[in-house]
mmCIF file with all atom_site columns, C-alpha atoms in Angstrom:
data_model
loop_
_atom_site.group_PDB
_atom_site.id
_atom_site.type_symbol
_atom_site.label_atom_id
_atom_site.label_alt_id
_atom_site.label_comp_id
_atom_site.label_asym_id
_atom_site.label_entity_id
_atom_site.label_seq_id
_atom_site.pdbx_PDB_ins_code
_atom_site.Cartn_x
_atom_site.Cartn_y
_atom_site.Cartn_z
_atom_site.occupancy
_atom_site.B_iso_or_equiv
_atom_site.pdbx_formal_charge
_atom_site.auth_seq_id
_atom_site.auth_comp_id
_atom_site.auth_asym_id
_atom_site.auth_atom_id
_atom_site.pdbx_PDB_model_num
ATOM 1   C CA . MET A 1 1   ? -13.117 -8.878 34.055  1.00 38.00 ? 607 MET A CA 1
ATOM 2   C CA . ARG A 1 2   ? -16.274 -8.012 35.349  1.00 38.00 ? 608 ARG A CA 1
ATOM 3   C CA . ARG A 1 3   ? -15.418 -4.588 36.031  1.00 40.00 ? 609 ARG A CA 1
ATOM 4   C CA . ARG A 1 4   ? -14.056 -3.908 32.545  1.00 40.00 ? 610 ARG A CA 1
ATOM 5   C CA . TYR A 1 5   ? -17.349 -5.335 31.167  1.00 37.00 ? 611 TYR A CA 1
ATOM 6   C CA . LEU A 1 6   ? -19.345 -2.932 33.227  1.00 35.00 ? 612 LEU A CA 1
ATOM 7   C CA . MET A 1 7   ? -17.032 -0.142 32.213  1.00 40.00 ? 613 MET A CA 1
ATOM 8   C CA . LEU A 1 8   ? -17.786 -0.906 28.621  1.00 38.00 ? 614 LEU A CA 1
ATOM 9   C CA . LEU A 1 9   ? -21.541 -0.781 29.434  1.00 37.00 ? 615 LEU A CA 1
ATOM 10  C CA . ALA A 1 10  ? -21.142 2.501  31.130  1.00 42.00 ? 616 ALA A CA 1
ATOM 11  C CA . ALA A 1 11  ? -19.109 4.214  28.181  1.00 40.00 ? 617 ALA A CA 1
ATOM 12  C CA . PRO A 1 12  ? -22.282 5.510  26.262  1.00 41.00 ? 618 PRO A CA 1
ATOM 13  C CA . LEU A 1 13  ? -23.785 6.843  29.634  1.00 34.00 ? 619 LEU A CA 1
ATOM 14  C CA . LEU A 1 14  ? -20.389 8.625  30.369  1.00 36.00 ? 620 LEU A CA 1
ATOM 15  C CA . ALA A 1 15  ? -20.395 10.201 26.748  1.00 37.00 ? 621 ALA A CA 1
ATOM 16  C CA . SER A 1 16  ? -24.120 11.425 27.148  1.00 33.00 ? 622 SER A CA 1
ATOM 17  C CA . SER A 1 17  ? -23.568 12.899 30.576  1.00 33.00 ? 623 SER A CA 1
ATOM 18  C CA . VAL A 1 18  ? -20.276 14.620 28.956  1.00 33.00 ? 624 VAL A CA 1
ATOM 19  C CA . ALA A 1 19  ? -23.048 16.412 26.749  1.00 35.00 ? 625 ALA A CA 1
ATOM 20  C CA . LEU A 1 20  ? -25.319 17.318 29.437  1.00 31.00 ? 626 LEU A CA 1
ATOM 21  C CA . ALA A 1 21  ? -23.033 18.545 32.168  1.00 31.00 ? 627 ALA A CA 1
ATOM 22  C CA . PRO A 1 22  ? -19.524 19.337 30.936  1.00 33.00 ? 628 PRO A CA 1
ATOM 23  C CA . ALA A 1 23  ? -18.712 21.336 34.171  1.00 32.00 ? 629 ALA A CA 1
ATOM 24  C CA . HIS A 1 24  ? -19.509 18.265 36.252  1.00 31.00 ? 630 HIS A CA 1
ATOM 25  C CA . MET A 1 25  ? -17.563 15.883 34.193  1.00 35.00 ? 631 MET A CA 1
ATOM 26  C CA . ALA A 1 26  ? -14.553 18.191 33.926  1.00 36.00 ? 632 ALA A CA 1
ATOM 27  C CA . GLN A 1 27  ? -14.582 18.006 37.697  1.00 34.00 ? 633 GLN A CA 1
ATOM 28  C CA . ALA A 1 28  ? -14.826 14.353 37.704  1.00 39.00 ? 634 ALA A CA 1
ATOM 29  C CA . GLY A 1 29  ? -11.911 14.119 35.386  1.00 40.00 ? 635 GLY A CA 1
ATOM 30  C CA . THR A 1 30  ? -9.581  15.342 38.266  1.00 40.00 ? 636 THR A CA 1
ATOM 31  C CA . ALA A 1 31  ? -11.250 13.347 41.042  1.00 41.00 ? 637 ALA A CA 1
ATOM 32  C CA . GLY A 1 32  ? -12.565 9.789  40.882  1.00 42.00 ? 638 GLY A CA 1
ATOM 33  C CA . THR A 1 33  ? -15.806 8.822  42.416  1.00 43.00 ? 639 THR A CA 1
ATOM 34  C CA . SER A 1 34  ? -13.936 8.267  45.778  1.00 45.00 ? 640 SER A CA 1
ATOM 35  C CA . GLY A 1 35  ? -12.791 11.688 45.966  1.00 47.00 ? 641 GLY A CA 1
ATOM 36  C CA . VAL A 1 36  ? -9.108  10.546 45.292  1.00 47.00 ? 642 VAL A CA 1
ATOM 37  C CA . LYS A 1 37  ? -7.326  12.616 42.601  1.00 53.00 ? 643 LYS A CA 1
ATOM 38  C CA . GLN A 1 38  ? -6.515  10.925 39.454  1.00 58.00 ? 644 GLN A CA 1
ATOM 39  C CA . ALA A 1 39  ? -2.892  10.733 38.404  1.00 85.00 ? 645 ALA A CA 1
ATOM 40  C CA . VAL A 1 40  ? -3.155  9.470  34.869  1.00 94.00 ? 646 VAL A CA 1
ATOM 41  C CA . LYS A 1 41  ? -0.780  10.625 32.264  1.00 95.00 ? 647 LYS A CA 1
ATOM 42  C CA . VAL A 1 42  ? -0.867  9.542  28.676  1.00 97.00 ? 648 VAL A CA 1
ATOM 43  C CA . THR A 1 43  ? 2.728   8.897  27.747  1.00 96.00 ? 649 THR A CA 1
ATOM 44  C CA . LYS A 1 44  ? 2.228   7.521  24.059  1.00 97.00 ? 650 LYS A CA 1
ATOM 45  C CA . VAL A 1 45  ? -0.502  7.559  21.563  1.00 97.00 ? 651 VAL A CA 1
ATOM 46  C CA . GLU A 1 46  ? -0.494  5.420  18.259  1.00 97.00 ? 652 GLU A CA 1
ATOM 47  C CA . VAL A 1 47  ? -2.772  4.672  15.339  1.00 97.00 ? 653 VAL A CA 1
ATOM 48  C CA . VAL A 1 48  ? -1.722  1.614  13.596  1.00 94.00 ? 654 VAL A CA 1
ATOM 49  C CA . THR A 1 49  ? -3.446  0.502  10.099  1.00 92.00 ? 655 THR A CA 1
ATOM 50  C CA . LEU A 1 50  ? -4.477  -3.011 9.902   1.00 91.00 ? 656 LEU A CA 1
ATOM 51  C CA . LEU A 1 51  ? -3.865  -3.445 6.232   1.00 81.00 ? 657 LEU A CA 1
ATOM 52  C CA . LYS A 1 52  ? -2.621  -6.591 4.449   1.00 77.00 ? 658 LYS A CA 1
ATOM 53  C CA . PRO A 1 53  ? 0.345   -5.610 1.854   1.00 70.00 ? 659 PRO A CA 1
ATOM 54  C CA . GLY A 1 54  ? -0.978  -5.826 -1.635  1.00 77.00 ? 660 GLY A CA 1
ATOM 55  C CA . GLU A 1 55  ? -4.656  -6.161 -0.741  1.00 86.00 ? 661 GLU A CA 1
ATOM 56  C CA . THR A 1 56  ? -6.915  -5.090 -3.419  1.00 89.00 ? 662 THR A CA 1
ATOM 57  C CA . VAL A 1 57  ? -10.831 -4.293 -3.264  1.00 90.00 ? 663 VAL A CA 1
ATOM 58  C CA . GLU A 1 58  ? -13.823 -4.434 -5.477  1.00 89.00 ? 664 GLU A CA 1
ATOM 59  C CA . CYS A 1 59  ? -14.812 -0.909 -6.356  1.00 91.00 ? 665 CYS A CA 1
ATOM 60  C CA . ASN A 1 60  ? -18.439 -1.431 -7.297  1.00 90.00 ? 666 ASN A CA 1
ATOM 61  C CA . GLY A 1 61  ? -20.083 1.242  -5.077  1.00 89.00 ? 667 GLY A CA 1
ATOM 62  C CA . THR A 1 62  ? -20.050 -0.792 -2.072  1.00 90.00 ? 668 THR A CA 1
ATOM 63  C CA . PRO A 1 63  ? -18.181 0.769  0.897   1.00 92.00 ? 669 PRO A CA 1
ATOM 64  C CA . VAL A 1 64  ? -14.666 -0.859 1.768   1.00 90.00 ? 670 VAL A CA 1
ATOM 65  C CA . ALA A 1 65  ? -13.995 -1.674 5.678   1.00 91.00 ? 671 ALA A CA 1
ATOM 66  C CA . MET A 1 66  ? -10.895 -0.202 6.849   1.00 93.00 ? 672 MET A CA 1
ATOM 67  C CA . ALA A 1 67  ? -9.372  -1.232 10.080  1.00 94.00 ? 673 ALA A CA 1
ATOM 68  C CA . PHE A 1 68  ? -7.273  0.608  12.589  1.00 96.00 ? 674 PHE A CA 1
ATOM 69  C CA . ASP A 1 69  ? -5.942  0.081  16.251  1.00 97.00 ? 675 ASP A CA 1
ATOM 70  C CA . GLY A 1 70  ? -5.737  2.795  18.518  1.00 97.00 ? 676 GLY A CA 1
ATOM 71  C CA . LYS A 1 71  ? -2.951  2.170  21.179  1.00 98.00 ? 677 LYS A CA 1
ATOM 72  C CA . VAL A 1 72  ? -2.840  4.556  24.343  1.00 98.00 ? 678 VAL A CA 1
ATOM 73  C CA . THR A 1 73  ? 0.012   4.042  27.008  1.00 97.00 ? 679 THR A CA 1
ATOM 74  C CA . ALA A 1 74  ? -0.400  5.707  30.315  1.00 97.00 ? 680 ALA A CA 1
ATOM 75  C CA . THR A 1 75  ? 1.001   5.766  33.811  1.00 96.00 ? 681 THR A CA 1
ATOM 76  C CA . GLY A 1 76  ? -1.059  6.087  36.920  1.00 95.00 ? 682 GLY A CA 1
ATOM 77  C CA . PRO A 1 77  ? -4.740  5.449  37.690  1.00 96.00 ? 683 PRO A CA 1
ATOM 78  C CA . GLY A 1 78  ? -7.440  7.074  36.182  1.00 96.00 ? 684 GLY A CA 1
ATOM 79  C CA . THR A 1 79  ? -9.894  7.322  33.018  1.00 96.00 ? 685 THR A CA 1
ATOM 80  C CA . VAL A 1 80  ? -8.998  8.596  29.591  1.00 97.00 ? 686 VAL A CA 1
ATOM 81  C CA . ARG A 1 81  ? -11.783 9.541  27.263  1.00 97.00 ? 687 ARG A CA 1
ATOM 82  C CA . TYR A 1 82  ? -11.544 9.133  23.334  1.00 98.00 ? 688 TYR A CA 1
ATOM 83  C CA . HIS A 1 83  ? -13.187 9.498  20.037  1.00 98.00 ? 689 HIS A CA 1
ATOM 84  C CA . TRP A 1 84  ? -12.245 9.019  16.652  1.00 98.00 ? 690 TRP A CA 1
ATOM 85  C CA . THR A 1 85  ? -13.006 11.238 13.396  1.00 97.00 ? 691 THR A CA 1
ATOM 86  C CA . VAL A 1 86  ? -12.785 9.846  9.907   1.00 96.00 ? 692 VAL A CA 1
ATOM 87  C CA . ASN A 1 87  ? -11.014 11.704 7.074   1.00 94.00 ? 693 ASN A CA 1
ATOM 88  C CA . ALA A 1 88  ? -11.478 15.341 7.329   1.00 92.00 ? 694 ALA A CA 1
ATOM 89  C CA . SER A 1 89  ? -14.811 15.105 9.059   1.00 92.00 ? 695 SER A CA 1
ATOM 90  C CA . ARG A 1 90  ? -15.268 16.792 12.419  1.00 92.00 ? 696 ARG A CA 1
ATOM 91  C CA . ALA A 1 91  ? -18.157 14.196 13.361  1.00 94.00 ? 697 ALA A CA 1
ATOM 92  C CA . ARG A 1 92  ? -17.158 12.258 16.631  1.00 95.00 ? 698 ARG A CA 1
ATOM 93  C CA . VAL A 1 93  ? -17.269 8.513  16.036  1.00 94.00 ? 699 VAL A CA 1
ATOM 94  C CA . SER A 1 94  ? -17.267 5.566  18.356  1.00 95.00 ? 700 SER A CA 1
ATOM 95  C CA . PRO A 1 95  ? -16.746 7.478  21.734  1.00 97.00 ? 701 PRO A CA 1
ATOM 96  C CA . GLY A 1 96  ? -15.501 5.566  24.690  1.00 97.00 ? 702 GLY A CA 1
ATOM 97  C CA . SER A 1 97  ? -12.921 5.546  27.486  1.00 97.00 ? 703 SER A CA 1
ATOM 98  C CA . PHE A 1 98  ? -10.028 3.469  28.994  1.00 97.00 ? 704 PHE A CA 1
ATOM 99  C CA . THR A 1 99  ? -9.459  2.897  32.681  1.00 96.00 ? 705 THR A CA 1
ATOM 100 C CA . PHE A 1 100 ? -5.904  2.714  33.839  1.00 97.00 ? 706 PHE A CA 1
ATOM 101 C CA . GLY A 1 101 ? -4.684  1.139  37.066  1.00 95.00 ? 707 GLY A CA 1
ATOM 102 C CA . LYS A 1 102 ? -1.383  1.982  39.020  1.00 94.00 ? 708 LYS A CA 1
ATOM 103 C CA . GLY A 1 103 ? 1.736   1.501  37.023  1.00 95.00 ? 709 GLY A CA 1
ATOM 104 C CA . THR A 1 104 ? 2.265   1.867  33.161  1.00 95.00 ? 710 THR A CA 1
ATOM 105 C CA . SER A 1 105 ? 0.040   0.011  30.827  1.00 97.00 ? 711 SER A CA 1
ATOM 106 C CA . THR A 1 106 ? -1.224  -0.016 27.190  1.00 97.00 ? 712 THR A CA 1
ATOM 107 C CA . LYS A 1 107 ? -4.789  -0.215 26.107  1.00 97.00 ? 713 LYS A CA 1
ATOM 108 C CA . VAL A 1 108 ? -5.812  -1.016 22.670  1.00 97.00 ? 714 VAL A CA 1
ATOM 109 C CA . VAL A 1 109 ? -9.210  -0.219 20.778  1.00 97.00 ? 715 VAL A CA 1
ATOM 110 C CA . LEU A 1 110 ? -10.194 -1.308 17.036  1.00 96.00 ? 716 LEU A CA 1
ATOM 111 C CA . GLN A 1 111 ? -11.907 1.052  14.833  1.00 96.00 ? 717 GLN A CA 1
ATOM 112 C CA . VAL A 1 112 ? -13.313 -0.212 11.633  1.00 95.00 ? 718 VAL A CA 1
ATOM 113 C CA . VAL A 1 113 ? -14.881 2.276  9.084   1.00 94.00 ? 719 VAL A CA 1
ATOM 114 C CA . ASP A 1 114 ? -16.520 2.183  5.795   1.00 93.00 ? 720 ASP A CA 1
ATOM 115 C CA . MET A 1 115 ? -14.945 4.165  2.941   1.00 92.00 ? 721 MET A CA 1
ATOM 116 C CA . PRO A 1 116 ? -16.759 4.927  -0.147  1.00 90.00 ? 722 PRO A CA 1
ATOM 117 C CA . ALA A 1 117 ? -15.673 2.794  -3.078  1.00 89.00 ? 723 ALA A CA 1
ATOM 118 C CA . PRO A 1 118 ? -17.226 4.386  -6.130  1.00 90.00 ? 724 PRO A CA 1
ATOM 119 C CA . ARG A 1 119 ? -17.531 2.244  -9.321  1.00 89.00 ? 725 ARG A CA 1
ATOM 120 C CA . ASN A 1 120 ? -14.655 2.227  -11.653 1.00 85.00 ? 726 ASN A CA 1
ATOM 121 C CA . ALA A 1 121 ? -12.509 4.133  -8.970  1.00 90.00 ? 727 ALA A CA 1
ATOM 122 C CA . LYS A 1 122 ? -8.717  3.349  -9.381  1.00 93.00 ? 728 LYS A CA 1
ATOM 123 C CA . ALA A 1 123 ? -8.326  3.265  -5.519  1.00 92.00 ? 729 ALA A CA 1
ATOM 124 C CA . VAL A 1 124 ? -9.989  3.754  -2.166  1.00 92.00 ? 730 VAL A CA 1
ATOM 125 C CA . THR A 1 125 ? -8.238  6.106  0.287   1.00 92.00 ? 731 THR A CA 1
ATOM 126 C CA . GLY A 1 126 ? -8.842  7.288  3.932   1.00 93.00 ? 732 GLY A CA 1
ATOM 127 C CA . TYR A 1 127 ? -7.577  7.821  7.292   1.00 95.00 ? 733 TYR A CA 1
ATOM 128 C CA . VAL A 1 128 ? -8.655  8.304  10.985  1.00 97.00 ? 734 VAL A CA 1
ATOM 129 C CA . THR A 1 129 ? -7.750  10.265 13.876  1.00 97.00 ? 735 THR A CA 1
ATOM 130 C CA . LEU A 1 130 ? -7.868  9.144  17.443  1.00 98.00 ? 736 LEU A CA 1
ATOM 131 C CA . HIS A 1 131 ? -8.657  12.024 19.663  1.00 97.00 ? 737 HIS A CA 1
ATOM 132 C CA . LEU A 1 132 ? -8.018  12.157 23.540  1.00 97.00 ? 738 LEU A CA 1
ATOM 133 C CA . PRO A 1 133 ? -9.856  15.597 24.671  1.00 96.00 ? 739 PRO A CA 1
ATOM 134 C CA . ASP A 1 134 ? -9.013  15.499 28.266  1.00 93.00 ? 740 ASP A CA 1
ATOM 135 C CA . GLN A 1 135 ? -5.205  15.104 27.491  1.00 93.00 ? 741 GLN A CA 1
ATOM 136 C CA . LYS A 1 136 ? -5.264  17.579 24.548  1.00 95.00 ? 742 LYS A CA 1
ATOM 137 C CA . LYS A 1 137 ? -3.821  14.830 22.208  1.00 96.00 ? 743 LYS A CA 1
ATOM 138 C CA . SER A 1 138 ? -4.790  13.636 18.594  1.00 96.00 ? 744 SER A CA 1
ATOM 139 C CA . VAL A 1 139 ? -3.002  11.200 16.464  1.00 97.00 ? 745 VAL A CA 1
ATOM 140 C CA . ARG A 1 140 ? -3.766  10.716 12.912  1.00 97.00 ? 746 ARG A CA 1
ATOM 141 C CA . SER A 1 141 ? -3.353  7.492  10.917  1.00 95.00 ? 747 SER A CA 1
ATOM 142 C CA . GLY A 1 142 ? -1.300  7.270  7.796   1.00 92.00 ? 748 GLY A CA 1
ATOM 143 C CA . GLN A 1 143 ? -3.236  7.533  4.480   1.00 91.00 ? 749 GLN A CA 1
ATOM 144 C CA . VAL A 1 144 ? -4.546  4.184  3.649   1.00 90.00 ? 750 VAL A CA 1
ATOM 145 C CA . THR A 1 145 ? -5.002  3.221  -0.020  1.00 90.00 ? 751 THR A CA 1
ATOM 146 C CA . PHE A 1 146 ? -6.587  0.080  -1.415  1.00 91.00 ? 752 PHE A CA 1
ATOM 147 C CA . PRO A 1 147 ? -6.061  -0.419 -5.314  1.00 93.00 ? 753 PRO A CA 1
ATOM 148 C CA . CYS A 1 148 ? -9.261  -1.399 -6.897  1.00 92.00 ? 754 CYS A CA 1
ATOM 149 C CA . LYS A 1 149 ? -9.345  -4.844 -8.549  1.00 89.00 ? 755 LYS A CA 1
ATOM 150 C CA . LYS A 1 150 ? -9.289  -4.626 -12.482 1.00 77.00 ? 756 LYS A CA 1
#
């Protein structure tokens, strides 16, 4: 558990070092710090919308929080980097990484985004996309729609 906590603390440092030294990080993606080749292989990526059926929201100009779970299943040891995008934006949101051990396991990350809720709108809609750049995989959620209260 302590190792996982330290990895979560190190994630922002990893993201900043990717921006500063992509060649070094590309090399690190194929070899762990011990020099052992990583064999992580992502076998499944899902984005699940956490929406209660029939839920309505106040459309009064205050953003509405929408929640999603990103589920990544992988086999073998290694690190898988990820980031999110919201709607059609290319801006990267909430970068991080998962560390997988031997065997097959699934990791889950919660992503909450604020979607605009203009006054007098009929509904608030949006979606997210989970990107795994090193794996060349991206998975988009379904379109989420919250009807506005009348």
